[in-house]
XYZ file of C-alpha atoms in Angstrom:
268
model
C 21.474 -9.946 48.266
C 19.058 -7.400 47.772
C 21.906 -4.792 47.643
C 23.731 -7.004 44.978
C 20.803 -7.150 42.911
C 19.832 -3.273 43.236
C 23.553 -2.556 42.099
C 23.356 -5.018 39.214
C 20.261 -3.536 38.105
C 21.699 -0.020 38.594
C 24.495 -1.097 36.198
C 22.722 -2.676 33.637
C 20.336 0.073 33.272
C 23.187 2.536 33.098
C 24.723 0.469 30.158
C 21.539 0.006 28.020
C 20.765 3.852 28.621
C 24.507 4.738 27.524
C 23.935 2.334 24.413
C 20.779 3.865 23.477
C 22.692 7.596 23.910
C 25.146 6.421 21.629
C 23.006 5.138 18.774
C 20.769 8.408 19.236
C 24.262 10.289 18.802
C 25.396 8.728 15.697
C 21.904 9.170 14.056
C 21.972 12.915 14.942
C 25.700 13.021 13.966
C 24.728 11.738 10.388
C 21.751 13.793 9.740
C 23.857 16.917 10.674
C 26.300 15.829 7.947
C 23.698 15.698 5.119
C 22.291 18.904 3.375
C 18.405 18.450 3.295
C 15.949 20.951 1.895
C 12.325 21.126 1.289
C 11.062 20.984 -2.275
C 7.777 21.678 -3.765
C 6.740 21.576 -7.325
C 3.597 23.000 -9.111
C 3.145 21.590 -12.481
C 0.330 22.148 -15.149
C -2.842 24.196 -14.312
C -1.564 24.563 -10.762
C -1.376 20.967 -9.857
C 0.665 20.492 -6.886
C 2.785 17.302 -8.042
C 5.375 17.496 -4.957
C 4.449 18.963 -1.681
C 7.053 20.119 0.733
C 9.049 17.093 0.369
C 12.420 16.642 2.097
C 15.453 15.886 -0.439
C 18.951 15.055 0.552
C 21.158 17.143 -1.981
C 24.603 16.098 -3.318
C 26.535 17.826 -6.191
C 24.554 16.001 -8.903
C 25.605 18.146 -11.582
C 29.583 18.069 -10.158
C 30.051 21.648 -10.420
C 31.574 21.923 -6.941
C 28.668 23.316 -5.561
C 25.211 22.785 -3.859
C 22.548 24.628 -5.929
C 18.756 24.809 -6.811
C 19.716 22.984 -9.838
C 21.040 20.033 -7.644
C 17.852 19.865 -5.740
C 15.366 19.780 -8.498
C 17.333 17.451 -10.273
C 17.306 15.048 -7.244
C 13.757 15.868 -6.809
C 12.994 14.488 -9.975
C 15.215 11.367 -9.493
C 13.265 10.583 -6.196
C 9.582 11.143 -7.358
C 9.000 11.611 -11.262
C 8.510 8.240 -13.190
C 11.546 7.485 -15.040
C 13.702 9.989 -12.921
C 15.399 13.131 -13.944
C 16.313 11.782 -17.318
C 12.437 11.810 -18.193
C 11.099 14.641 -16.732
C 13.742 17.484 -15.589
C 16.450 19.278 -17.752
C 18.471 22.621 -17.212
C 21.307 24.147 -19.414
C 23.905 26.700 -18.854
C 23.264 30.126 -20.533
C 24.776 33.518 -20.371
C 22.783 34.446 -17.445
C 23.651 31.111 -15.499
C 21.677 27.742 -15.322
C 18.329 27.740 -16.909
C 15.191 25.644 -16.692
C 14.337 23.767 -19.790
C 11.810 20.984 -18.692
C 9.928 20.726 -15.194
C 7.912 17.833 -14.152
C 7.977 16.754 -18.075
C 6.303 19.980 -19.161
C 8.112 21.499 -22.040
C 6.339 24.957 -22.436
C 9.311 27.041 -24.043
C 11.107 27.949 -20.548
C 7.904 29.553 -18.875
C 8.949 28.592 -15.407
C 9.739 29.869 -11.986
C 11.826 29.086 -8.997
C 12.128 30.492 -5.601
C 14.483 29.845 -2.628
C 13.080 30.748 0.703
C 9.912 32.354 -0.619
C 12.206 35.018 -2.243
C 13.316 35.390 -5.960
C 16.295 33.404 -7.318
C 18.755 34.745 -10.262
C 19.254 31.290 -11.591
C 19.469 27.409 -10.942
C 22.919 27.880 -9.966
C 21.863 30.138 -6.814
C 23.746 28.142 -3.665
C 21.583 26.448 -1.279
C 22.252 25.304 2.625
C 20.522 22.773 4.739
C 17.002 23.651 5.716
C 16.405 25.784 2.527
C 12.985 26.072 0.936
C 12.459 25.614 -2.949
C 9.686 25.974 -4.888
C 9.650 25.514 -8.589
C 6.546 26.133 -10.810
C 5.281 26.202 -14.299
C 3.272 28.987 -15.488
C -0.217 28.524 -16.140
C -0.955 31.915 -17.802
C 1.331 31.582 -20.895
C -0.215 34.960 -22.436
C -0.050 37.756 -19.803
C 2.251 35.962 -17.504
C 0.067 36.888 -14.560
C 1.142 33.876 -12.402
C 2.130 35.241 -8.864
C 4.155 33.116 -6.313
C 2.173 32.773 -3.100
C 2.920 31.045 0.065
C 1.650 30.221 3.521
C 3.692 31.229 6.561
C 4.081 27.580 7.627
C 5.170 24.946 5.236
C 5.124 21.768 7.542
C 3.023 21.571 10.799
C 1.958 18.678 13.075
C -0.948 18.880 15.019
C -3.863 16.686 16.841
C -6.758 15.605 14.987
C -9.304 18.465 15.265
C -6.930 21.292 16.293
C -7.309 24.616 14.433
C -4.407 25.950 12.367
C -3.853 29.457 11.635
C -2.248 30.085 8.410
C -1.213 33.332 6.469
C -1.308 33.451 2.844
C 0.786 36.174 0.768
C 2.105 36.505 -2.357
C 5.364 38.150 -3.777
C 4.969 40.898 -5.941
C 6.610 44.511 -6.775
C 5.608 47.997 -6.223
C 5.280 50.701 -9.107
C 9.152 50.968 -9.024
C 9.673 47.358 -9.462
C 10.911 46.972 -5.798
C 9.961 43.298 -4.346
C 7.198 43.414 -1.713
C 4.885 40.958 -0.241
C 1.072 41.275 -0.154
C -1.474 39.866 2.165
C -4.101 37.656 -0.029
C -7.458 38.218 1.019
C -10.470 36.450 -0.222
C -8.671 33.194 -1.302
C -10.478 29.836 -0.807
C -8.412 27.298 1.277
C -8.239 23.904 -0.330
C -7.568 20.657 1.418
C -6.109 17.671 -0.857
C -7.436 19.637 -3.535
C -11.137 20.195 -2.491
C -12.452 23.676 -1.869
C -13.506 24.069 1.808
C -15.732 26.904 3.174
C -12.527 28.629 4.801
C -11.698 32.137 2.893
C -8.572 34.191 4.094
C -9.735 37.447 5.639
C -8.074 41.092 5.016
C -4.861 40.192 6.370
C -4.439 36.694 4.542
C -5.223 35.002 7.706
C -7.555 31.737 7.526
C -8.266 29.214 10.338
C -8.913 25.754 9.308
C -9.659 22.514 11.439
C -7.439 19.328 10.497
C -8.543 15.791 10.560
C -6.471 13.055 11.111
C -3.977 11.964 8.701
C -1.814 14.047 6.324
C -2.927 16.591 4.097
C -2.038 19.163 1.658
C -3.603 22.517 2.309
C -3.622 25.059 -0.428
C -5.573 27.955 -1.892
C -7.396 29.514 -4.828
C -8.172 33.338 -5.777
C -10.751 34.602 -8.224
C -8.698 37.857 -8.602
C -5.221 36.755 -8.935
C -3.500 33.771 -10.659
C -1.803 32.234 -7.680
C 0.989 29.511 -7.865
C -0.479 26.959 -5.585
C 0.755 27.615 -2.048
C 1.415 24.276 -0.008
C 1.349 23.642 3.706
C 1.763 19.932 4.802
C -0.498 19.222 7.536
C -0.317 16.004 9.608
C -2.705 15.135 12.281
C -2.081 12.606 14.792
C -4.718 11.051 16.926
C -5.380 12.128 20.345
C -3.296 10.619 23.287
C 0.316 10.114 23.468
C 2.663 11.309 20.914
C 5.278 9.084 19.091
C 7.953 10.243 21.076
C 6.493 8.945 24.309
C 5.717 5.431 22.859
C 9.594 5.398 21.974
C 10.373 6.283 25.364
C 7.845 3.575 26.860
C 9.245 1.002 24.388
C 12.975 1.851 25.566
C 12.098 1.456 28.988
C 10.228 -1.928 28.510
C 13.358 -3.157 26.811
C 15.805 -1.919 29.718
C 13.222 -3.480 32.095
C 13.291 -6.770 30.254
C 16.999 -6.956 29.808
C 17.493 -6.371 33.700
C 14.903 -9.167 34.404
C 16.828 -11.502 32.366
C 20.110 -10.739 33.964
C 18.623 -11.113 37.320
C 17.210 -14.465 36.465
C 20.438 -15.791 35.316
C 22.104 -14.385 38.600
C 19.498 -16.402 40.590
C 20.321 -19.635 38.947
C 24.051 -19.022 39.515
């Protein structure tokens, strides 16, 4: 009898484990088929209106390709009040698709957009799964001094109280107009829009302690007109991670199911 129960328990456990693997596999396969990018949008006065959010991209403009234009259109559809029709506009020009309206801001075409922390030729530039896109409205409409700045990390998960090390850089040009990357020294780190006492060193490095919850880390500079950089930090409470809670819950379900089956077997 004990041997029969042991064999039955093994069979039930194997079946439930296989079912769990099948469900996980289906979810993974569906995720792999979608094209997801991370989008940041910086609006008027350097306000971060979308901070490194994941956007599932389809061919919204039906031009047969997945482009920056599609990603920004769908980002507005997802988060701007009234959708893309109210806050986003682009049009085809002789140089490709150009941006005419960003997050409801109409400033005569003074916008920038970046693909994977490098310059893009037009909104028609192709994108791929895992790409990072940042679009912004210029704040200096006189001398156009805005420079795109970024952290080396866009999203990070840590334990509450952990210290994060971030490096801040900006994209610029040398005397021959060749693209270069420059460390940003002396920038003040902000968390959720509030200045901290943390300042980047001569190599652009800053170390900041994160509190529990989700926070948007950025930076300000007195010497540069920075396009607000973004790092979204999610700090979890100390203890077991969410993955372990899922594993434990699955184990409890398997044990409970096995107990029910054994109980029915005994009644028979």
